[in-house]
PDB file of C-alpha atoms and ligand atoms in Angstrom:
ATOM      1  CA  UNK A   1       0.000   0.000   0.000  1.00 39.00           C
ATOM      2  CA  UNK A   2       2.601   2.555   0.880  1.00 41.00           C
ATOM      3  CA  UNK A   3       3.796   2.467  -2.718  1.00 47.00           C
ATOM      4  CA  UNK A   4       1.026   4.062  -3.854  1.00 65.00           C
ATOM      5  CA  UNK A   5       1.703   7.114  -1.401  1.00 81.00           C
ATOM      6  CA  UNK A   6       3.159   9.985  -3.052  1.00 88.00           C
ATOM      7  CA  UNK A   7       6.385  10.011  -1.159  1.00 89.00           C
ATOM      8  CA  UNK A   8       9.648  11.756  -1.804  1.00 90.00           C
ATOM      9  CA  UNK A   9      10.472   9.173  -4.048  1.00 91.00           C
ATOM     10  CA  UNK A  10       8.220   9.424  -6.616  1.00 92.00           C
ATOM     11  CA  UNK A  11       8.187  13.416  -6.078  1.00 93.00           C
ATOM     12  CA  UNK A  12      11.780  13.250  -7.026  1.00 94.00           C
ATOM     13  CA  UNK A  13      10.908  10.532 -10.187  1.00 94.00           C
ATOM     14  CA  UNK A  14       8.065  13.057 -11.437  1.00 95.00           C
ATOM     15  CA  UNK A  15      10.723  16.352 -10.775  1.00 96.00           C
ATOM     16  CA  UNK A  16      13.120  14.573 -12.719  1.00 95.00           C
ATOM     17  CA  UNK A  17      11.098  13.159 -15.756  1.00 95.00           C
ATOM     18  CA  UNK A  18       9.401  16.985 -16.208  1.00 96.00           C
ATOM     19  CA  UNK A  19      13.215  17.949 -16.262  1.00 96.00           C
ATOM     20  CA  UNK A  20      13.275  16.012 -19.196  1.00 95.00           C
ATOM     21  CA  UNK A  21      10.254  17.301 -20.555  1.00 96.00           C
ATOM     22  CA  UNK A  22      11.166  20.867 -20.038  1.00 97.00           C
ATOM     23  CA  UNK A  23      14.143  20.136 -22.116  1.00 96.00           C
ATOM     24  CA  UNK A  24      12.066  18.917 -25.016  1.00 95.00           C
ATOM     25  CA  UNK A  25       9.796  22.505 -24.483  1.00 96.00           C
ATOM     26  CA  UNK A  26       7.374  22.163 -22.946  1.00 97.00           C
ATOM     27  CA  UNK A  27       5.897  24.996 -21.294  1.00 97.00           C
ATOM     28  CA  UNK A  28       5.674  25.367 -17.719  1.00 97.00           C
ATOM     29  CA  UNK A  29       2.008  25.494 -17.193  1.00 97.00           C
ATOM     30  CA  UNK A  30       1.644  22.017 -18.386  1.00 98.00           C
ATOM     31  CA  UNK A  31       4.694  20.759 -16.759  1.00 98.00           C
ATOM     32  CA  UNK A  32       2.908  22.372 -13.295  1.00 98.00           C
ATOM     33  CA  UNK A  33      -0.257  20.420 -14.118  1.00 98.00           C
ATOM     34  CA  UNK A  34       1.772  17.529 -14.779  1.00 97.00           C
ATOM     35  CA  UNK A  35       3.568  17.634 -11.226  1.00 96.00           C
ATOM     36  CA  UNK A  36       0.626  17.672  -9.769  1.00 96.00           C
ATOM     37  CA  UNK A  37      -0.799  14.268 -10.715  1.00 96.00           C
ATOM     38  CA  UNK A  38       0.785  11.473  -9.107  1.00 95.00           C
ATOM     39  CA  UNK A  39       1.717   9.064 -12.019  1.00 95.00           C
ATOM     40  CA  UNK A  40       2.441   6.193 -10.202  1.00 93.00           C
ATOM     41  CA  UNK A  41      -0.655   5.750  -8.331  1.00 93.00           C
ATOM     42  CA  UNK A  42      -2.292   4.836 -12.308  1.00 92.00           C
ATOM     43  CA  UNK A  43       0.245   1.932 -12.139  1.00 87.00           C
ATOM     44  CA  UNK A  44      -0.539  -1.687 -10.630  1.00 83.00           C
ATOM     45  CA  UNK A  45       1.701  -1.580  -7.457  1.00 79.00           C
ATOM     46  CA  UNK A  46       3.894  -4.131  -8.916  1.00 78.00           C
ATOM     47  CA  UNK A  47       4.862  -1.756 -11.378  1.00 82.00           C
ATOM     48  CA  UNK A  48       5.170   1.580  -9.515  1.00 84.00           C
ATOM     49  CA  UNK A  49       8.694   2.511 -10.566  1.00 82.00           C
ATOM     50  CA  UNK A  50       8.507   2.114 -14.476  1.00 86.00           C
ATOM     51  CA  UNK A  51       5.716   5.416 -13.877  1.00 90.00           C
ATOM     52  CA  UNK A  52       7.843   8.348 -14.773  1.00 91.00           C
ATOM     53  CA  UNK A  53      10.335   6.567 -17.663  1.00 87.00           C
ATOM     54  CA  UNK A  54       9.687   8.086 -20.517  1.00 79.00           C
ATOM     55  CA  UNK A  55       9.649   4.954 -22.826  1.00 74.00           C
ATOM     56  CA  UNK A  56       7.545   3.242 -21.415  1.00 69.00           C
ATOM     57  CA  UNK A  57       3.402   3.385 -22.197  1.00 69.00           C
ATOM     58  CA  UNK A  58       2.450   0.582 -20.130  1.00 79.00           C
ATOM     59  CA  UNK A  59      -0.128  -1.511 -20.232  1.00 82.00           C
ATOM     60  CA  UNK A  60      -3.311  -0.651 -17.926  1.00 83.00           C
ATOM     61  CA  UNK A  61      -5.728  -3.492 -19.087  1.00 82.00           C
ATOM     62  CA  UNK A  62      -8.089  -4.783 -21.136  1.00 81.00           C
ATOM     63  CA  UNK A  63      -5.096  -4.546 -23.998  1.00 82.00           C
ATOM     64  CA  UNK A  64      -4.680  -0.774 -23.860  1.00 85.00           C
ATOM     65  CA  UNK A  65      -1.446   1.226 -22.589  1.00 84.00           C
ATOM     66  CA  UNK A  66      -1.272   4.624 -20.674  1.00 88.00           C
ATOM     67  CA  UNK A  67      -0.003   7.125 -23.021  1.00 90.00           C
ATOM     68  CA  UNK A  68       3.833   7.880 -22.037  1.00 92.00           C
ATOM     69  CA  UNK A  69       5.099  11.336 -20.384  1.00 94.00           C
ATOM     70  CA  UNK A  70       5.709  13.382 -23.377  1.00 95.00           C
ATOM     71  CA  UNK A  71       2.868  12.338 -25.392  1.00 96.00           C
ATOM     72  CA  UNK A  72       0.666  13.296 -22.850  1.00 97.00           C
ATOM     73  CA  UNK A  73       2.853  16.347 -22.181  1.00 97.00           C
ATOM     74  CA  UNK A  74       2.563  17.018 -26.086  1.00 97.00           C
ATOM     75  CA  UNK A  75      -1.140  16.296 -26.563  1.00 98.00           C
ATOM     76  CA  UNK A  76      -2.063  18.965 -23.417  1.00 98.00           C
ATOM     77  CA  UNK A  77       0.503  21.783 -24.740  1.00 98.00           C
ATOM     78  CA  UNK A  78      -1.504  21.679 -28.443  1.00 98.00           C
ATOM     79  CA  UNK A  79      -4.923  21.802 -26.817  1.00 98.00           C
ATOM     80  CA  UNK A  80      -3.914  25.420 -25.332  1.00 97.00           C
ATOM     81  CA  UNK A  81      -6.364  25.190 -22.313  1.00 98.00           C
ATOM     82  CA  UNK A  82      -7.064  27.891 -20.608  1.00 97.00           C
ATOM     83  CA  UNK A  83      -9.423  28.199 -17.293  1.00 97.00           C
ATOM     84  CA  UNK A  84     -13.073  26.548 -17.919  1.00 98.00           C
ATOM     85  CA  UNK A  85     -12.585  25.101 -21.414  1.00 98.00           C
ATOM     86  CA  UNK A  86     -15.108  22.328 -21.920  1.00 98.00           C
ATOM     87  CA  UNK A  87     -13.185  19.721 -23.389  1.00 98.00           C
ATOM     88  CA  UNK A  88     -14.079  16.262 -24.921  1.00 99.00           C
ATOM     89  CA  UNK A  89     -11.700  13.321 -23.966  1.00 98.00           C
ATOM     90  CA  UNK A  90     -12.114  10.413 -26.197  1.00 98.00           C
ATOM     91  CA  UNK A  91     -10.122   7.099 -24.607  1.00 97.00           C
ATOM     92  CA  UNK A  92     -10.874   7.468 -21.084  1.00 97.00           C
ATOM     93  CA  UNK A  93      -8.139   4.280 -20.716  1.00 96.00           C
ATOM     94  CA  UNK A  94      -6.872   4.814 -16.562  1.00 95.00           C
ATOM     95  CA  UNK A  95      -7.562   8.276 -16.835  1.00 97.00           C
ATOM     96  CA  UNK A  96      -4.058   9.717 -16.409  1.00 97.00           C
ATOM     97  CA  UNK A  97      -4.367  12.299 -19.391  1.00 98.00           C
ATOM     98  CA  UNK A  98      -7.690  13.252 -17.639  1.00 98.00           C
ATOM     99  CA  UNK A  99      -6.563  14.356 -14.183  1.00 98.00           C
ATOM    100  CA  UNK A 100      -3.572  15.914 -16.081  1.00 98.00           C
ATOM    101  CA  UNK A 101      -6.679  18.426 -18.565  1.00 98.00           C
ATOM    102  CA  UNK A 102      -8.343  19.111 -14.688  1.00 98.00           C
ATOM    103  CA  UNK A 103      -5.220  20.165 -13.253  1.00 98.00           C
ATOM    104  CA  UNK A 104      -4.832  22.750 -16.236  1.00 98.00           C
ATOM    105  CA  UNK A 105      -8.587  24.108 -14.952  1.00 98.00           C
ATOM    106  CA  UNK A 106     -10.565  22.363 -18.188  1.00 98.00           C
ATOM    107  CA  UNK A 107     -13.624  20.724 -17.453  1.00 98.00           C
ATOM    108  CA  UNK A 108     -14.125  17.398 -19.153  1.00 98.00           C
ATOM    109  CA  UNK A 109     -16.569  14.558 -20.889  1.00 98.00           C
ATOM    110  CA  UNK A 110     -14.698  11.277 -21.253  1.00 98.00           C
ATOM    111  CA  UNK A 111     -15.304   8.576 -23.461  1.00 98.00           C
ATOM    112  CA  UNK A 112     -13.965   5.128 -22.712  1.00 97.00           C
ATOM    113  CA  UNK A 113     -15.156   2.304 -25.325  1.00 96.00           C
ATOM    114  CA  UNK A 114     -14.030  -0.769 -23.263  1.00 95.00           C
ATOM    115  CA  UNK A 115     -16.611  -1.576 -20.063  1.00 96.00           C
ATOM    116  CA  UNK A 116     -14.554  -2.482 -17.352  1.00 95.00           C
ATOM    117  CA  UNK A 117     -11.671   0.528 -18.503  1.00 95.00           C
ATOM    118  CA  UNK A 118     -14.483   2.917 -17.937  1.00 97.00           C
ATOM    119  CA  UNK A 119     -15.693   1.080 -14.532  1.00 97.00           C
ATOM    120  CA  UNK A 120     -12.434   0.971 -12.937  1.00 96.00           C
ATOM    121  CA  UNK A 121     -11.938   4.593 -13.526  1.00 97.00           C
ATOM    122  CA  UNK A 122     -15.104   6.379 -13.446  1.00 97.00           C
ATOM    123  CA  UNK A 123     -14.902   5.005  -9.530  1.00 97.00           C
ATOM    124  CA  UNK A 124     -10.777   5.921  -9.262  1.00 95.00           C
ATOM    125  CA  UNK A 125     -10.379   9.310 -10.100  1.00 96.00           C
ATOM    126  CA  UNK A 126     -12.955  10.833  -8.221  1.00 96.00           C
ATOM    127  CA  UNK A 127     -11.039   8.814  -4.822  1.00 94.00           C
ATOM    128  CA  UNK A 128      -8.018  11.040  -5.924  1.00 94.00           C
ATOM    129  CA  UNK A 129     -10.533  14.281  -6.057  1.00 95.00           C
ATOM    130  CA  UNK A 130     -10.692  14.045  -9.734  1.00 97.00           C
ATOM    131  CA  UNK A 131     -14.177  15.148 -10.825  1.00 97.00           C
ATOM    132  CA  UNK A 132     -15.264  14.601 -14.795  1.00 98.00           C
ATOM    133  CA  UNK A 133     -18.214  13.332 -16.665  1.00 98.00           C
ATOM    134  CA  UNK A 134     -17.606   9.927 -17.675  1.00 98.00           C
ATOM    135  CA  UNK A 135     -19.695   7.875 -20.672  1.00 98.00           C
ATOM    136  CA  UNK A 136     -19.000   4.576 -22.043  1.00 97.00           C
ATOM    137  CA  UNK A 137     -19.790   4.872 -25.334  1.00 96.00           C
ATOM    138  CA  UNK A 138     -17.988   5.086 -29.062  1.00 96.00           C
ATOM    139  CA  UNK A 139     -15.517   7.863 -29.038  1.00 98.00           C
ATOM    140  CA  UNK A 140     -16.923   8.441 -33.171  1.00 98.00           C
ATOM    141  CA  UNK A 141     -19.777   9.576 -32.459  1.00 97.00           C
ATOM    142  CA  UNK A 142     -18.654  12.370 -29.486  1.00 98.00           C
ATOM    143  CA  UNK A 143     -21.277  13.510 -27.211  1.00 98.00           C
ATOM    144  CA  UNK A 144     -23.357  15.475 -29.586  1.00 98.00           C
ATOM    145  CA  UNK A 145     -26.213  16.321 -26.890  1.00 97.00           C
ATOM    146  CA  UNK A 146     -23.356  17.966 -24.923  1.00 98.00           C
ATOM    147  CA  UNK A 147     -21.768  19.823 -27.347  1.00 98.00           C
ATOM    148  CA  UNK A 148     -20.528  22.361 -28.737  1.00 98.00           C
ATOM    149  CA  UNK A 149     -16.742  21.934 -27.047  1.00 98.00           C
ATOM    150  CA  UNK A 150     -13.785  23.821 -27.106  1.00 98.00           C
ATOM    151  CA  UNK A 151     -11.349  21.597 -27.142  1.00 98.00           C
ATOM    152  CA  UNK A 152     -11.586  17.463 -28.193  1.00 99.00           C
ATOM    153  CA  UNK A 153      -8.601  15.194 -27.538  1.00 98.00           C
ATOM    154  CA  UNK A 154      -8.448  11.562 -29.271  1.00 98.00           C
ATOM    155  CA  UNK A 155      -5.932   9.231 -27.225  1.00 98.00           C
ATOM    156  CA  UNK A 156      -5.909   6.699 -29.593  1.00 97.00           C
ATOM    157  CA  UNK A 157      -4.949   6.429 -33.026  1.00 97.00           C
ATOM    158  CA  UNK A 158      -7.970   7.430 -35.362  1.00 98.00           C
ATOM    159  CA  UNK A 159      -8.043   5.754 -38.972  1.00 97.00           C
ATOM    160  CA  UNK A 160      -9.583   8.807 -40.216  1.00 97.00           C
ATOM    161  CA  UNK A 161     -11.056  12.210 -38.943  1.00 97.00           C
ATOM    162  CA  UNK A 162     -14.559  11.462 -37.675  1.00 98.00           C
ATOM    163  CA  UNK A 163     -16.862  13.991 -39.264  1.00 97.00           C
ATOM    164  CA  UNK A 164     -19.436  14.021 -36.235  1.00 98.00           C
ATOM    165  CA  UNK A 165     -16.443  15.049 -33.854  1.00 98.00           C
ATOM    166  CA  UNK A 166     -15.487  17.923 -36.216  1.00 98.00           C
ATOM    167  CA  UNK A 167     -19.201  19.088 -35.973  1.00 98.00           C
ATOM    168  CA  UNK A 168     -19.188  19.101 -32.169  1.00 98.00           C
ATOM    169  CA  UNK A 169     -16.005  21.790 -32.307  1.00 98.00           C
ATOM    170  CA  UNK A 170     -16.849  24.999 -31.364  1.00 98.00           C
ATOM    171  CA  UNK A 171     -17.161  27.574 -34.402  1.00 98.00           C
ATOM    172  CA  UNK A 172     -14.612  30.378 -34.348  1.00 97.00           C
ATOM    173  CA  UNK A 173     -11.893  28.499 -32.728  1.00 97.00           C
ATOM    174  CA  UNK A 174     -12.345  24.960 -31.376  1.00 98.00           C
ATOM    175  CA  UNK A 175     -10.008  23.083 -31.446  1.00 98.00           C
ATOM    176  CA  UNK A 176      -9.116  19.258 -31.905  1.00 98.00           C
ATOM    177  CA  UNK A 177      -5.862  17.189 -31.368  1.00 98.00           C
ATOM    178  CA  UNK A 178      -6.109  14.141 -32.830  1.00 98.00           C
ATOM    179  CA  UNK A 179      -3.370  11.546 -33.917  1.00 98.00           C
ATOM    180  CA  UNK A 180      -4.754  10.058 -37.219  1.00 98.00           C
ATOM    181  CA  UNK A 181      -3.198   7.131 -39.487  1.00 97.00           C
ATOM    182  CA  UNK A 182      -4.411   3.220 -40.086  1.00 93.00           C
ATOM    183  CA  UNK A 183      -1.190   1.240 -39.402  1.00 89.00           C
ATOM    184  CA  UNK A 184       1.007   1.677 -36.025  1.00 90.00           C
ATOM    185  CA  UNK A 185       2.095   4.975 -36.616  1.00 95.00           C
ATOM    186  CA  UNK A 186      -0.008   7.768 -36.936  1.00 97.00           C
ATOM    187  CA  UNK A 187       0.391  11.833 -37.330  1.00 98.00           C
ATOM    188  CA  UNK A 188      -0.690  14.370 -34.892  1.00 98.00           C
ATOM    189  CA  UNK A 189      -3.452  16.510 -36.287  1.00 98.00           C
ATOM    190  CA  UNK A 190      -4.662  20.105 -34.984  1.00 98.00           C
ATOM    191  CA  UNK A 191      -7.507  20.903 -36.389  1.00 98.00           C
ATOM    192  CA  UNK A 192      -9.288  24.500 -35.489  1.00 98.00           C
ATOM    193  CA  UNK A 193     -13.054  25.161 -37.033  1.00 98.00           C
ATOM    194  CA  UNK A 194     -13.556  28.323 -38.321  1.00 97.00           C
ATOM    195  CA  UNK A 195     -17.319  29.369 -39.438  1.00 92.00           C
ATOM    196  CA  UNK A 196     -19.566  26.448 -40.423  1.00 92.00           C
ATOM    197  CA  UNK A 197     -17.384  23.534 -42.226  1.00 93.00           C
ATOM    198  CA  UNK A 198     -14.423  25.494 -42.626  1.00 97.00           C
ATOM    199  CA  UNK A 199     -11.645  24.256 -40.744  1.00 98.00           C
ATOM    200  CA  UNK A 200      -7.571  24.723 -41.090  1.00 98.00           C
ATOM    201  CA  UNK A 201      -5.724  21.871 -40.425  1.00 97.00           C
ATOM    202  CA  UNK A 202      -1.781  21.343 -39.474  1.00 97.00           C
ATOM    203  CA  UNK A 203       0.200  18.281 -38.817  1.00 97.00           C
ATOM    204  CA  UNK A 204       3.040  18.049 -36.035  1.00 95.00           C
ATOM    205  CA  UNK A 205       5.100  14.794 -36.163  1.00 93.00           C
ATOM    206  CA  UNK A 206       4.915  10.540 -35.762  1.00 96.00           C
ATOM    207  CA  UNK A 207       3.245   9.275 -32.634  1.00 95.00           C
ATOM    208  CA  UNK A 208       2.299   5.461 -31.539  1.00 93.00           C
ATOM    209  CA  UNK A 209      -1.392   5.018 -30.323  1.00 94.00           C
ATOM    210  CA  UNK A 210      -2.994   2.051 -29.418  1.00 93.00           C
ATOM    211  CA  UNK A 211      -6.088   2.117 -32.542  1.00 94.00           C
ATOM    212  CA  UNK A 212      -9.500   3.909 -31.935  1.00 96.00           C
ATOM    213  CA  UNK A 213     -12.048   0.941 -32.688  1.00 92.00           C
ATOM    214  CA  UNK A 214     -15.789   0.856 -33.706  1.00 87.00           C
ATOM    215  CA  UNK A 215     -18.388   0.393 -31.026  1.00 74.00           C
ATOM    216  CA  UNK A 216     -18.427  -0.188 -27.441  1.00 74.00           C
ATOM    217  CA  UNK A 217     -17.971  -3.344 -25.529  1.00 75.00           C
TER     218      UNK A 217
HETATM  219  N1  SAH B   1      -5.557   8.804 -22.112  1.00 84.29           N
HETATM  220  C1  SAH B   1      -5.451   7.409 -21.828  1.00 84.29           C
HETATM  221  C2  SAH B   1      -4.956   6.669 -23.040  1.00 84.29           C
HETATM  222  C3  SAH B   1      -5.454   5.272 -23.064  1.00 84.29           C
HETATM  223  S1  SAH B   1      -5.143   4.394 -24.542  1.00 84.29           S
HETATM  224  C4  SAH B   1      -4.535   7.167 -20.629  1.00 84.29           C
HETATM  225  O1  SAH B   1      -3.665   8.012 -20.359  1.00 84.29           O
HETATM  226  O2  SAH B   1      -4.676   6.151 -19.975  1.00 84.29           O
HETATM  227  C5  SAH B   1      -6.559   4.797 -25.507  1.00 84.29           C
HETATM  228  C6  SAH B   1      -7.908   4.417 -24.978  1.00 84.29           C
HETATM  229  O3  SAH B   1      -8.857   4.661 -26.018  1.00 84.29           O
HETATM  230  C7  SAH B   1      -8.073   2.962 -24.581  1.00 84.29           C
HETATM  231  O4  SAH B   1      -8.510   2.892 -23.248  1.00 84.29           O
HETATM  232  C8  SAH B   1      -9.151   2.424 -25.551  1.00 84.29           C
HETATM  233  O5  SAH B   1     -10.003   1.464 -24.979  1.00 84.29           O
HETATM  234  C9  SAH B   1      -9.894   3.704 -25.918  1.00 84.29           C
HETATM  235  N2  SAH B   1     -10.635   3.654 -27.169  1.00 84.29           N
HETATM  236  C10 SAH B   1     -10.322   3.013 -28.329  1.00 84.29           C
HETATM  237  N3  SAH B   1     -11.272   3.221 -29.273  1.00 84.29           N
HETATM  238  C11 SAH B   1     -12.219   4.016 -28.693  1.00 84.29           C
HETATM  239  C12 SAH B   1     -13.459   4.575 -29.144  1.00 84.29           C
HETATM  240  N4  SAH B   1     -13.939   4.372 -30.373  1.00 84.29           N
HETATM  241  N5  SAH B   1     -14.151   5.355 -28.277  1.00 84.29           N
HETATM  242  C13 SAH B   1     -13.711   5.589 -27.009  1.00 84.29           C
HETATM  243  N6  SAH B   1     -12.548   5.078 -26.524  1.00 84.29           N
HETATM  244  C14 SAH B   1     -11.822   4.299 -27.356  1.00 84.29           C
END
């Protein structure tokens, strides 16, 4: 049990592996947020100390992995959150990447597609003060009673764009980050609506998700 505190330790694992994100660039703001969350505690006990490595996206169930430090460090720099933002999460997964958008003062609707994912963390984050709206649904097809959002964020690696996401953006500025290819890799894509269906579109590098998939189960 006393793994899971957040002891000096793992205060001095998370200080060192946001050194190493603050020498990639990140900007402080998300590196605060990011010091905030305890890492570890998202981690079966047996595998506490591989939290803060940076290679490693580990495996949190059900066949999907947390997404590692700097994606996650990446992914929450693009969405450019500021205070109140009502942001969509699609891929819930142990809801790491969640309590990281709180922290930066967004509030946020989750999607997990796998059951017992959403369960197990619907009832976890809240125990770690953690407050967000949590559906398990099909990440496609957004939250569309819910919206309009300002800012979406897909954690797992979309074949395509889906169109009834892009319509849930807000007009004049929302935003979404998305990584989007079919095979293992896939390119980040920041998308911002303008007016109606007009949208401008920019890509930013290779990133490994595990895939978005049709349906819930
Ligand atoms: N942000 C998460 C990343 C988890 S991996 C974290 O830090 O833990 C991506 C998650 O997306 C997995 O949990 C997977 O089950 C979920 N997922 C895959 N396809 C989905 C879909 N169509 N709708 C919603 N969630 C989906």
């Amino acid at each position: 049990m006393i793994d899971r505190m957040d002891t000096y330790l793992f205060q001095g694992k998370r200080k060192k592996m946001l050194e190493e994100l603050r020498h990639k660039g990140i900007k402080e703001e998300v590196l605060t947020a990011m010091f905030k969350v305890p890492r570890h505690v998202f981690y079966d006990s047996a595998l506490v100390h591989f939290a803060y490595d940076e290679n490693n996206a580990f495996h949190i169930g059900e066949g999907q992995t947390i997404s590692r430090p700097s994606t996650v460090a990446i992914q929450t720099e693009l969405l450019d959150i500021k205070k109140g933002d009502k942001v969509l999460e699609i891929g819930t997964g142990c809801g790491y990447q969640t309590a990281v958008l709180l922290e930066m003062g967004a509030k946020v609707w989750s999607i997990e597609r796998q059951s017992k994912l959403y369960e197990k963390t619907r009832l976890f984050l809240p125990q770690l003060g953690y407050n967000a709206r949590f559906y398990h649904g099909d990440g496609y097809k957004g939250l569309p009673l819910q919206a309009p959002f300002d800012k979406i964020i897909v954690t797992c690696g979309a074949p395509f764009i889906p169109k009834d996401l892009l319509l849930q953006l807000k007009e004049n500025g929302g935003m979404m980050v998305i990584p989007v290819g079919e095979g293992e890799v896939q390119v980040m894509n920041i998308i911002v609506r303008k007016t109606g269906m007009e949208f401008d579109k920019r890509e930013l590098g290779n990133f490994k998700f595990v895939p978005m998939l049709k349906d819930k189960r």
